[in-house]
Amino acid sequence: MPEDNAPKPFGTPLNDLLTTNEAAVLTGHPATVLMTFRNRRNNTKYKNAGPDYVKIGTAVFYERSVIEAYNAKRAGA
């Protein structure tokens, strides 16, 4: 078998990034609640409000694995 010395990709594949609306469907929160969580994380002492998110330029995305972990945490609470 030939060795595969090609560099391995890192980070989250683009198909695993969710828009705010897609994340809202999976979490059961309205998109406006997710926006509120982002504002609270950025502007106040509530650094753990809502799921983590990623910004690419001005666009906001949520990693599918982060949403799944967030939902699991909420279900266990």
PDB file of N, CA, C and O in Angstrom:
ATOM      1  N   MET A   1       0.832  -1.188   0.000  1.00  0.00           N
ATOM      2  CA  MET A   1       0.000   0.000   0.000  1.00  0.00           C
ATOM      3  C   MET A   1       0.874   1.248   0.000  1.00  0.00           C
ATOM      4  O   MET A   1       1.788   1.347   0.802  1.00  0.00           O
ATOM      5  N   PRO A   2       0.566   2.195  -0.854  1.00  0.00           N
ATOM      6  CA  PRO A   2       1.360   3.433  -0.845  1.00  0.00           C
ATOM      7  C   PRO A   2       1.012   4.273   0.384  1.00  0.00           C
ATOM      8  O   PRO A   2      -0.106   4.261   0.875  1.00  0.00           O
ATOM      9  N   GLU A   3       2.040   4.973   0.850  1.00  0.00           N
ATOM     10  CA  GLU A   3       1.823   5.850   1.999  1.00  0.00           C
ATOM     11  C   GLU A   3       1.119   7.116   1.545  1.00  0.00           C
ATOM     12  O   GLU A   3       1.413   7.662   0.486  1.00  0.00           O
ATOM     13  N   ASP A   4       0.200   7.561   2.365  1.00  0.00           N
ATOM     14  CA  ASP A   4      -0.510   8.802   2.060  1.00  0.00           C
ATOM     15  C   ASP A   4       0.122   9.909   2.883  1.00  0.00           C
ATOM     16  O   ASP A   4      -0.157  10.051   4.063  1.00  0.00           O
ATOM     17  N   ASN A   5       1.000  10.669   2.262  1.00  0.00           N
ATOM     18  CA  ASN A   5       1.687  11.753   2.966  1.00  0.00           C
ATOM     19  C   ASN A   5       1.027  13.099   2.754  1.00  0.00           C
ATOM     20  O   ASN A   5       1.574  14.124   3.122  1.00  0.00           O
ATOM     21  N   ALA A   6      -0.151  13.086   2.147  1.00  0.00           N
ATOM     22  CA  ALA A   6      -0.856  14.345   1.921  1.00  0.00           C
ATOM     23  C   ALA A   6      -1.274  14.939   3.258  1.00  0.00           C
ATOM     24  O   ALA A   6      -1.612  14.210   4.195  1.00  0.00           O
ATOM     25  N   PRO A   7      -1.236  16.264   3.373  1.00  0.00           N
ATOM     26  CA  PRO A   7      -1.659  16.876   4.636  1.00  0.00           C
ATOM     27  C   PRO A   7      -3.131  16.590   4.919  1.00  0.00           C
ATOM     28  O   PRO A   7      -3.956  16.550   4.007  1.00  0.00           O
ATOM     29  N   LYS A   8      -3.432  16.344   6.155  1.00  0.00           N
ATOM     30  CA  LYS A   8      -4.802  16.071   6.576  1.00  0.00           C
ATOM     31  C   LYS A   8      -5.511  17.390   6.850  1.00  0.00           C
ATOM     32  O   LYS A   8      -4.945  18.294   7.449  1.00  0.00           O
ATOM     33  N   PRO A   9      -6.761  17.490   6.413  1.00  0.00           N
ATOM     34  CA  PRO A   9      -7.507  18.721   6.720  1.00  0.00           C
ATOM     35  C   PRO A   9      -7.785  18.813   8.205  1.00  0.00           C
ATOM     36  O   PRO A   9      -7.861  17.802   8.897  1.00  0.00           O
ATOM     37  N   PHE A  10      -7.899  20.012   8.710  1.00  0.00           N
ATOM     38  CA  PHE A  10      -8.216  20.210  10.113  1.00  0.00           C
ATOM     39  C   PHE A  10      -9.390  21.165  10.220  1.00  0.00           C
ATOM     40  O   PHE A  10      -9.769  21.822   9.257  1.00  0.00           O
ATOM     41  N   GLY A  11      -9.972  21.205  11.383  1.00  0.00           N
ATOM     42  CA  GLY A  11     -11.123  22.080  11.575  1.00  0.00           C
ATOM     43  C   GLY A  11     -12.416  21.369  11.240  1.00  0.00           C
ATOM     44  O   GLY A  11     -12.470  20.160  11.051  1.00  0.00           O
ATOM     45  N   THR A  12     -13.471  22.121  11.175  1.00  0.00           N
ATOM     46  CA  THR A  12     -14.799  21.592  10.921  1.00  0.00           C
ATOM     47  C   THR A  12     -15.112  21.639   9.438  1.00  0.00           C
ATOM     48  O   THR A  12     -14.974  22.686   8.813  1.00  0.00           O
ATOM     49  N   PRO A  13     -15.553  20.506   8.859  1.00  0.00           N
ATOM     50  CA  PRO A  13     -15.971  20.555   7.453  1.00  0.00           C
ATOM     51  C   PRO A  13     -17.151  21.512   7.290  1.00  0.00           C
ATOM     52  O   PRO A  13     -17.986  21.655   8.187  1.00  0.00           O
ATOM     53  N   LEU A  14     -17.229  22.163   6.159  1.00  0.00           N
ATOM     54  CA  LEU A  14     -18.286  23.152   5.941  1.00  0.00           C
ATOM     55  C   LEU A  14     -19.679  22.550   6.023  1.00  0.00           C
ATOM     56  O   LEU A  14     -20.616  23.223   6.449  1.00  0.00           O
ATOM     57  N   ASN A  15     -19.840  21.274   5.653  1.00  0.00           N
ATOM     58  CA  ASN A  15     -21.168  20.673   5.718  1.00  0.00           C
ATOM     59  C   ASN A  15     -21.596  20.384   7.157  1.00  0.00           C
ATOM     60  O   ASN A  15     -22.741  20.005   7.385  1.00  0.00           O
ATOM     61  N   ASP A  16     -20.698  20.547   8.121  1.00  0.00           N
ATOM     62  CA  ASP A  16     -21.050  20.389   9.528  1.00  0.00           C
ATOM     63  C   ASP A  16     -21.303  21.726  10.218  1.00  0.00           C
ATOM     64  O   ASP A  16     -21.487  21.778  11.427  1.00  0.00           O
ATOM     65  N   LEU A  17     -21.304  22.805   9.464  1.00  0.00           N
ATOM     66  CA  LEU A  17     -21.627  24.117  10.007  1.00  0.00           C
ATOM     67  C   LEU A  17     -23.093  24.415   9.733  1.00  0.00           C
ATOM     68  O   LEU A  17     -23.581  24.220   8.631  1.00  0.00           O
ATOM     69  N   LEU A  18     -23.792  24.871  10.758  1.00  0.00           N
ATOM     70  CA  LEU A  18     -25.216  25.159  10.655  1.00  0.00           C
ATOM     71  C   LEU A  18     -25.452  26.662  10.739  1.00  0.00           C
ATOM     72  O   LEU A  18     -24.775  27.361  11.489  1.00  0.00           O
ATOM     73  N   THR A  19     -26.423  27.134  10.001  1.00  0.00           N
ATOM     74  CA  THR A  19     -26.828  28.526  10.131  1.00  0.00           C
ATOM     75  C   THR A  19     -27.619  28.681  11.430  1.00  0.00           C
ATOM     76  O   THR A  19     -27.984  27.698  12.076  1.00  0.00           O
ATOM     77  N   THR A  20     -27.905  29.919  11.785  1.00  0.00           N
ATOM     78  CA  THR A  20     -28.705  30.169  12.985  1.00  0.00           C
ATOM     79  C   THR A  20     -30.073  29.510  12.878  1.00  0.00           C
ATOM     80  O   THR A  20     -30.548  28.897  13.836  1.00  0.00           O
ATOM     81  N   ASN A  21     -30.698  29.603  11.716  1.00  0.00           N
ATOM     82  CA  ASN A  21     -32.021  28.988  11.542  1.00  0.00           C
ATOM     83  C   ASN A  21     -31.972  27.468  11.659  1.00  0.00           C
ATOM     84  O   ASN A  21     -32.863  26.854  12.244  1.00  0.00           O
ATOM     85  N   GLU A  22     -30.931  26.844  11.097  1.00  0.00           N
ATOM     86  CA  GLU A  22     -30.786  25.389  11.209  1.00  0.00           C
ATOM     87  C   GLU A  22     -30.533  24.976  12.651  1.00  0.00           C
ATOM     88  O   GLU A  22     -31.098  23.987  13.138  1.00  0.00           O
ATOM     89  N   ALA A  23     -29.698  25.743  13.352  1.00  0.00           N
ATOM     90  CA  ALA A  23     -29.432  25.451  14.766  1.00  0.00           C
ATOM     91  C   ALA A  23     -30.690  25.650  15.596  1.00  0.00           C
ATOM     92  O   ALA A  23     -30.943  24.901  16.545  1.00  0.00           O
ATOM     93  N   ALA A  24     -31.501  26.634  15.238  1.00  0.00           N
ATOM     94  CA  ALA A  24     -32.751  26.881  15.958  1.00  0.00           C
ATOM     95  C   ALA A  24     -33.677  25.678  15.852  1.00  0.00           C
ATOM     96  O   ALA A  24     -34.306  25.276  16.847  1.00  0.00           O
ATOM     97  N   VAL A  25     -33.746  25.073  14.689  1.00  0.00           N
ATOM     98  CA  VAL A  25     -34.597  23.891  14.510  1.00  0.00           C
ATOM     99  C   VAL A  25     -34.096  22.747  15.400  1.00  0.00           C
ATOM    100  O   VAL A  25     -34.894  22.075  16.062  1.00  0.00           O
ATOM    101  N   LEU A  26     -32.785  22.537  15.432  1.00  0.00           N
ATOM    102  CA  LEU A  26     -32.235  21.422  16.204  1.00  0.00           C
ATOM    103  C   LEU A  26     -32.310  21.636  17.713  1.00  0.00           C
ATOM    104  O   LEU A  26     -32.450  20.677  18.465  1.00  0.00           O
ATOM    105  N   THR A  27     -32.207  22.888  18.160  1.00  0.00           N
ATOM    106  CA  THR A  27     -32.248  23.153  19.599  1.00  0.00           C
ATOM    107  C   THR A  27     -33.659  23.339  20.127  1.00  0.00           C
ATOM    108  O   THR A  27     -33.902  23.193  21.317  1.00  0.00           O
ATOM    109  N   GLY A  28     -34.567  23.710  19.238  1.00  0.00           N
ATOM    110  CA  GLY A  28     -35.922  24.018  19.679  1.00  0.00           C
ATOM    111  C   GLY A  28     -36.077  25.453  20.140  1.00  0.00           C
ATOM    112  O   GLY A  28     -37.150  25.866  20.548  1.00  0.00           O
ATOM    113  N   HIS A  29     -34.989  26.224  20.082  1.00  0.00           N
ATOM    114  CA  HIS A  29     -35.042  27.646  20.418  1.00  0.00           C
ATOM    115  C   HIS A  29     -35.375  28.433  19.147  1.00  0.00           C
ATOM    116  O   HIS A  29     -34.897  28.089  18.074  1.00  0.00           O
ATOM    117  N   PRO A  30     -36.138  29.504  19.260  1.00  0.00           N
ATOM    118  CA  PRO A  30     -36.283  30.400  18.101  1.00  0.00           C
ATOM    119  C   PRO A  30     -34.923  31.026  17.757  1.00  0.00           C
ATOM    120  O   PRO A  30     -34.056  31.164  18.612  1.00  0.00           O
ATOM    121  N   ALA A  31     -34.747  31.391  16.507  1.00  0.00           N
ATOM    122  CA  ALA A  31     -33.487  32.014  16.082  1.00  0.00           C
ATOM    123  C   ALA A  31     -33.202  33.275  16.893  1.00  0.00           C
ATOM    124  O   ALA A  31     -32.042  33.584  17.189  1.00  0.00           O
ATOM    125  N   THR A  32     -34.243  33.990  17.293  1.00  0.00           N
ATOM    126  CA  THR A  32     -34.036  35.218  18.077  1.00  0.00           C
ATOM    127  C   THR A  32     -33.445  34.907  19.451  1.00  0.00           C
ATOM    128  O   THR A  32     -32.684  35.707  19.987  1.00  0.00           O
ATOM    129  N   VAL A  33     -33.765  33.753  20.012  1.00  0.00           N
ATOM    130  CA  VAL A  33     -33.186  33.361  21.308  1.00  0.00           C
ATOM    131  C   VAL A  33     -31.700  33.066  21.138  1.00  0.00           C
ATOM    132  O   VAL A  33     -30.886  33.460  21.978  1.00  0.00           O
ATOM    133  N   LEU A  34     -31.333  32.397  20.046  1.00  0.00           N
ATOM    134  CA  LEU A  34     -29.912  32.146  19.802  1.00  0.00           C
ATOM    135  C   LEU A  34     -29.153  33.458  19.626  1.00  0.00           C
ATOM    136  O   LEU A  34     -28.030  33.606  20.111  1.00  0.00           O
ATOM    137  N   MET A  35     -29.772  34.434  18.963  1.00  0.00           N
ATOM    138  CA  MET A  35     -29.132  35.749  18.823  1.00  0.00           C
ATOM    139  C   MET A  35     -28.987  36.417  20.191  1.00  0.00           C
ATOM    140  O   MET A  35     -27.961  37.044  20.472  1.00  0.00           O
ATOM    141  N   THR A  36     -29.988  36.282  21.033  1.00  0.00           N
ATOM    142  CA  THR A  36     -29.916  36.839  22.386  1.00  0.00           C
ATOM    143  C   THR A  36     -28.788  36.185  23.177  1.00  0.00           C
ATOM    144  O   THR A  36     -28.033  36.861  23.883  1.00  0.00           O
ATOM    145  N   PHE A  37     -28.667  34.859  23.069  1.00  0.00           N
ATOM    146  CA  PHE A  37     -27.567  34.156  23.744  1.00  0.00           C
ATOM    147  C   PHE A  37     -26.223  34.698  23.277  1.00  0.00           C
ATOM    148  O   PHE A  37     -25.321  34.924  24.089  1.00  0.00           O
ATOM    149  N   ARG A  38     -26.059  34.920  21.975  1.00  0.00           N
ATOM    150  CA  ARG A  38     -24.792  35.458  21.460  1.00  0.00           C
ATOM    151  C   ARG A  38     -24.515  36.834  22.047  1.00  0.00           C
ATOM    152  O   ARG A  38     -23.380  37.140  22.439  1.00  0.00           O
ATOM    153  N   ASN A  39     -25.535  37.690  22.111  1.00  0.00           N
ATOM    154  CA  ASN A  39     -25.352  39.026  22.682  1.00  0.00           C
ATOM    155  C   ASN A  39     -24.984  38.950  24.155  1.00  0.00           C
ATOM    156  O   ASN A  39     -24.138  39.709  24.623  1.00  0.00           O
ATOM    157  N   ARG A  40     -25.612  38.059  24.882  1.00  0.00           N
ATOM    158  CA  ARG A  40     -25.291  37.913  26.306  1.00  0.00           C
ATOM    159  C   ARG A  40     -23.861  37.436  26.501  1.00  0.00           C
ATOM    160  O   ARG A  40     -23.173  37.872  27.413  1.00  0.00           O
ATOM    161  N   ARG A  41     -23.424  36.513  25.661  1.00  0.00           N
ATOM    162  CA  ARG A  41     -22.054  36.004  25.778  1.00  0.00           C
ATOM    163  C   ARG A  41     -21.047  37.115  25.510  1.00  0.00           C
ATOM    164  O   ARG A  41     -19.998  37.178  26.139  1.00  0.00           O
ATOM    165  N   ASN A  42     -21.354  37.987  24.569  1.00  0.00           N
ATOM    166  CA  ASN A  42     -20.411  39.035  24.170  1.00  0.00           C
ATOM    167  C   ASN A  42     -20.451  40.256  25.070  1.00  0.00           C
ATOM    168  O   ASN A  42     -19.443  40.929  25.224  1.00  0.00           O
ATOM    169  N   ASN A  43     -21.599  40.572  25.628  1.00  0.00           N
ATOM    170  CA  ASN A  43     -21.767  41.859  26.283  1.00  0.00           C
ATOM    171  C   ASN A  43     -21.971  41.811  27.795  1.00  0.00           C
ATOM    172  O   ASN A  43     -22.049  42.851  28.417  1.00  0.00           O
ATOM    173  N   THR A  44     -22.113  40.643  28.375  1.00  0.00           N
ATOM    174  CA  THR A  44     -22.392  40.586  29.804  1.00  0.00           C
ATOM    175  C   THR A  44     -21.600  39.482  30.471  1.00  0.00           C
ATOM    176  O   THR A  44     -20.737  38.861  29.864  1.00  0.00           O
ATOM    177  N   LYS A  45     -21.961  39.216  31.698  1.00  0.00           N
ATOM    178  CA  LYS A  45     -21.258  38.201  32.476  1.00  0.00           C
ATOM    179  C   LYS A  45     -21.735  36.785  32.175  1.00  0.00           C
ATOM    180  O   LYS A  45     -21.204  35.833  32.709  1.00  0.00           O
ATOM    181  N   TYR A  46     -22.720  36.619  31.290  1.00  0.00           N
ATOM    182  CA  TYR A  46     -23.268  35.292  30.986  1.00  0.00           C
ATOM    183  C   TYR A  46     -22.475  34.639  29.862  1.00  0.00           C
ATOM    184  O   TYR A  46     -22.971  34.460  28.754  1.00  0.00           O
ATOM    185  N   LYS A  47     -21.255  34.251  30.153  1.00  0.00           N
ATOM    186  CA  LYS A  47     -20.367  33.697  29.129  1.00  0.00           C
ATOM    187  C   LYS A  47     -20.776  32.296  28.697  1.00  0.00           C
ATOM    188  O   LYS A  47     -20.295  31.805  27.679  1.00  0.00           O
ATOM    189  N   ASN A  48     -21.648  31.630  29.442  1.00  0.00           N
ATOM    190  CA  ASN A  48     -22.074  30.274  29.087  1.00  0.00           C
ATOM    191  C   ASN A  48     -23.484  30.226  28.521  1.00  0.00           C
ATOM    192  O   ASN A  48     -24.082  29.159  28.441  1.00  0.00           O
ATOM    193  N   ALA A  49     -24.024  31.359  28.134  1.00  0.00           N
ATOM    194  CA  ALA A  49     -25.388  31.391  27.598  1.00  0.00           C
ATOM    195  C   ALA A  49     -25.413  30.752  26.216  1.00  0.00           C
ATOM    196  O   ALA A  49     -24.672  31.159  25.324  1.00  0.00           O
ATOM    197  N   GLY A  50     -26.242  29.747  26.041  1.00  0.00           N
ATOM    198  CA  GLY A  50     -26.435  29.125  24.738  1.00  0.00           C
ATOM    199  C   GLY A  50     -25.230  28.356  24.237  1.00  0.00           C
ATOM    200  O   GLY A  50     -24.199  28.273  24.896  1.00  0.00           O
ATOM    201  N   PRO A  51     -25.368  27.776  23.049  1.00  0.00           N
ATOM    202  CA  PRO A  51     -24.268  27.001  22.465  1.00  0.00           C
ATOM    203  C   PRO A  51     -23.170  27.902  21.896  1.00  0.00           C
ATOM    204  O   PRO A  51     -23.417  29.051  21.545  1.00  0.00           O
ATOM    205  N   ASP A  52     -21.961  27.351  21.828  1.00  0.00           N
ATOM    206  CA  ASP A  52     -20.843  28.071  21.211  1.00  0.00           C
ATOM    207  C   ASP A  52     -21.131  28.277  19.731  1.00  0.00           C
ATOM    208  O   ASP A  52     -21.831  27.485  19.113  1.00  0.00           O
ATOM    209  N   TYR A  53     -20.571  29.325  19.178  1.00  0.00           N
ATOM    210  CA  TYR A  53     -20.762  29.627  17.768  1.00  0.00           C
ATOM    211  C   TYR A  53     -19.448  30.060  17.148  1.00  0.00           C
ATOM    212  O   TYR A  53     -18.473  30.331  17.846  1.00  0.00           O
ATOM    213  N   VAL A  54     -19.430  30.098  15.827  1.00  0.00           N
ATOM    214  CA  VAL A  54     -18.248  30.478  15.064  1.00  0.00           C
ATOM    215  C   VAL A  54     -18.650  31.598  14.118  1.00  0.00           C
ATOM    216  O   VAL A  54     -19.713  31.539  13.503  1.00  0.00           O
ATOM    217  N   LYS A  55     -17.801  32.614  14.032  1.00  0.00           N
ATOM    218  CA  LYS A  55     -18.054  33.680  13.055  1.00  0.00           C
ATOM    219  C   LYS A  55     -17.027  33.566  11.942  1.00  0.00           C
ATOM    220  O   LYS A  55     -15.845  33.419  12.184  1.00  0.00           O
ATOM    221  N   ILE A  56     -17.541  33.634  10.722  1.00  0.00           N
ATOM    222  CA  ILE A  56     -16.686  33.692   9.542  1.00  0.00           C
ATOM    223  C   ILE A  56     -17.053  34.999   8.853  1.00  0.00           C
ATOM    224  O   ILE A  56     -18.127  35.118   8.265  1.00  0.00           O
ATOM    225  N   GLY A  57     -16.188  35.972   9.005  1.00  0.00           N
ATOM    226  CA  GLY A  57     -16.535  37.326   8.571  1.00  0.00           C
ATOM    227  C   GLY A  57     -17.634  37.823   9.486  1.00  0.00           C
ATOM    228  O   GLY A  57     -17.479  37.861  10.697  1.00  0.00           O
ATOM    229  N   THR A  58     -18.766  38.182   8.904  1.00  0.00           N
ATOM    230  CA  THR A  58     -19.906  38.613   9.719  1.00  0.00           C
ATOM    231  C   THR A  58     -20.953  37.513   9.861  1.00  0.00           C
ATOM    232  O   THR A  58     -21.927  37.689  10.584  1.00  0.00           O
ATOM    233  N   ALA A  59     -20.750  36.395   9.171  1.00  0.00           N
ATOM    234  CA  ALA A  59     -21.714  35.289   9.217  1.00  0.00           C
ATOM    235  C   ALA A  59     -21.499  34.450  10.479  1.00  0.00           C
ATOM    236  O   ALA A  59     -20.372  34.233  10.916  1.00  0.00           O
ATOM    237  N   VAL A  60     -22.592  33.985  11.059  1.00  0.00           N
ATOM    238  CA  VAL A  60     -22.550  33.184  12.282  1.00  0.00           C
ATOM    239  C   VAL A  60     -22.955  31.757  11.947  1.00  0.00           C
ATOM    240  O   VAL A  60     -23.940  31.522  11.249  1.00  0.00           O
ATOM    241  N   PHE A  61     -22.176  30.808  12.464  1.00  0.00           N
ATOM    242  CA  PHE A  61     -22.459  29.394  12.258  1.00  0.00           C
ATOM    243  C   PHE A  61     -22.318  28.646  13.577  1.00  0.00           C
ATOM    244  O   PHE A  61     -21.628  29.097  14.494  1.00  0.00           O
ATOM    245  N   TYR A  62     -22.960  27.518  13.645  1.00  0.00           N
ATOM    246  CA  TYR A  62     -22.872  26.617  14.792  1.00  0.00           C
ATOM    247  C   TYR A  62     -22.373  25.270  14.285  1.00  0.00           C
ATOM    248  O   TYR A  62     -22.846  24.778  13.263  1.00  0.00           O
ATOM    249  N   GLU A  63     -21.418  24.677  14.995  1.00  0.00           N
ATOM    250  CA  GLU A  63     -20.946  23.352  14.621  1.00  0.00           C
ATOM    251  C   GLU A  63     -21.992  22.322  15.052  1.00  0.00           C
ATOM    252  O   GLU A  63     -22.526  22.396  16.158  1.00  0.00           O
ATOM    253  N   ARG A  64     -22.260  21.371  14.161  1.00  0.00           N
ATOM    254  CA  ARG A  64     -23.264  20.345  14.446  1.00  0.00           C
ATOM    255  C   ARG A  64     -22.923  19.605  15.747  1.00  0.00           C
ATOM    256  O   ARG A  64     -23.787  19.365  16.578  1.00  0.00           O
ATOM    257  N   SER A  65     -21.660  19.270  15.972  1.00  0.00           N
ATOM    258  CA  SER A  65     -21.263  18.535  17.180  1.00  0.00           C
ATOM    259  C   SER A  65     -21.505  19.362  18.439  1.00  0.00           C
ATOM    260  O   SER A  65     -21.867  18.823  19.485  1.00  0.00           O
ATOM    261  N   VAL A  66     -21.332  20.673  18.343  1.00  0.00           N
ATOM    262  CA  VAL A  66     -21.569  21.557  19.487  1.00  0.00           C
ATOM    263  C   VAL A  66     -23.064  21.607  19.813  1.00  0.00           C
ATOM    264  O   VAL A  66     -23.457  21.559  20.983  1.00  0.00           O
ATOM    265  N   ILE A  67     -23.899  21.658  18.791  1.00  0.00           N
ATOM    266  CA  ILE A  67     -25.351  21.671  19.002  1.00  0.00           C
ATOM    267  C   ILE A  67     -25.797  20.349  19.620  1.00  0.00           C
ATOM    268  O   ILE A  67     -26.620  20.320  20.545  1.00  0.00           O
ATOM    269  N   GLU A  68     -25.244  19.234  19.143  1.00  0.00           N
ATOM    270  CA  GLU A  68     -25.596  17.930  19.708  1.00  0.00           C
ATOM    271  C   GLU A  68     -25.188  17.842  21.172  1.00  0.00           C
ATOM    272  O   GLU A  68     -25.946  17.341  22.009  1.00  0.00           O
ATOM    273  N   ALA A  69     -23.998  18.333  21.508  1.00  0.00           N
ATOM    274  CA  ALA A  69     -23.543  18.331  22.901  1.00  0.00           C
ATOM    275  C   ALA A  69     -24.406  19.260  23.758  1.00  0.00           C
ATOM    276  O   ALA A  69     -24.740  18.935  24.906  1.00  0.00           O
ATOM    277  N   TYR A  70     -24.774  20.399  23.212  1.00  0.00           N
ATOM    278  CA  TYR A  70     -25.635  21.344  23.919  1.00  0.00           C
ATOM    279  C   TYR A  70     -26.989  20.709  24.226  1.00  0.00           C
ATOM    280  O   TYR A  70     -27.493  20.805  25.338  1.00  0.00           O
ATOM    281  N   ASN A  71     -27.558  20.032  23.237  1.00  0.00           N
ATOM    282  CA  ASN A  71     -28.844  19.362  23.451  1.00  0.00           C
ATOM    283  C   ASN A  71     -28.731  18.245  24.468  1.00  0.00           C
ATOM    284  O   ASN A  71     -29.622  18.067  25.302  1.00  0.00           O
ATOM    285  N   ALA A  72     -27.651  17.490  24.435  1.00  0.00           N
ATOM    286  CA  ALA A  72     -27.448  16.416  25.406  1.00  0.00           C
ATOM    287  C   ALA A  72     -27.322  16.971  26.822  1.00  0.00           C
ATOM    288  O   ALA A  72     -27.870  16.404  27.766  1.00  0.00           O
ATOM    289  N   LYS A  73     -26.610  18.086  26.949  1.00  0.00           N
ATOM    290  CA  LYS A  73     -26.447  18.726  28.259  1.00  0.00           C
ATOM    291  C   LYS A  73     -27.795  19.210  28.789  1.00  0.00           C
ATOM    292  O   LYS A  73     -28.101  19.050  29.966  1.00  0.00           O
ATOM    293  N   ARG A  74     -28.598  19.792  27.899  1.00  0.00           N
ATOM    294  CA  ARG A  74     -29.928  20.280  28.308  1.00  0.00           C
ATOM    295  C   ARG A  74     -30.843  19.124  28.707  1.00  0.00           C
ATOM    296  O   ARG A  74     -31.637  19.244  29.637  1.00  0.00           O
ATOM    297  N   ALA A  75     -30.738  18.015  28.008  1.00  0.00           N
ATOM    298  CA  ALA A  75     -31.584  16.852  28.306  1.00  0.00           C
ATOM    299  C   ALA A  75     -31.205  16.233  29.638  1.00  0.00           C
ATOM    300  O   ALA A  75     -32.070  15.709  30.349  1.00  0.00           O
ATOM    301  N   GLY A  76     -29.924  16.328  29.997  1.00  0.00           N
ATOM    302  CA  GLY A  76     -29.454  15.762  31.263  1.00  0.00           C
ATOM    303  C   GLY A  76     -29.705  16.671  32.451  1.00  0.00           C
ATOM    304  O   GLY A  76     -29.640  16.245  33.591  1.00  0.00           O
ATOM    305  N   ALA A  77     -30.023  17.914  32.189  1.00  0.00           N
ATOM    306  CA  ALA A  77     -30.206  18.888  33.285  1.00  0.00           C
ATOM    307  C   ALA A  77     -31.554  18.747  33.955  1.00  0.00           C
ATOM    308  O   ALA A  77     -32.469  18.165  33.573  1.00  0.00           O
TER     309      ALA A  77
END
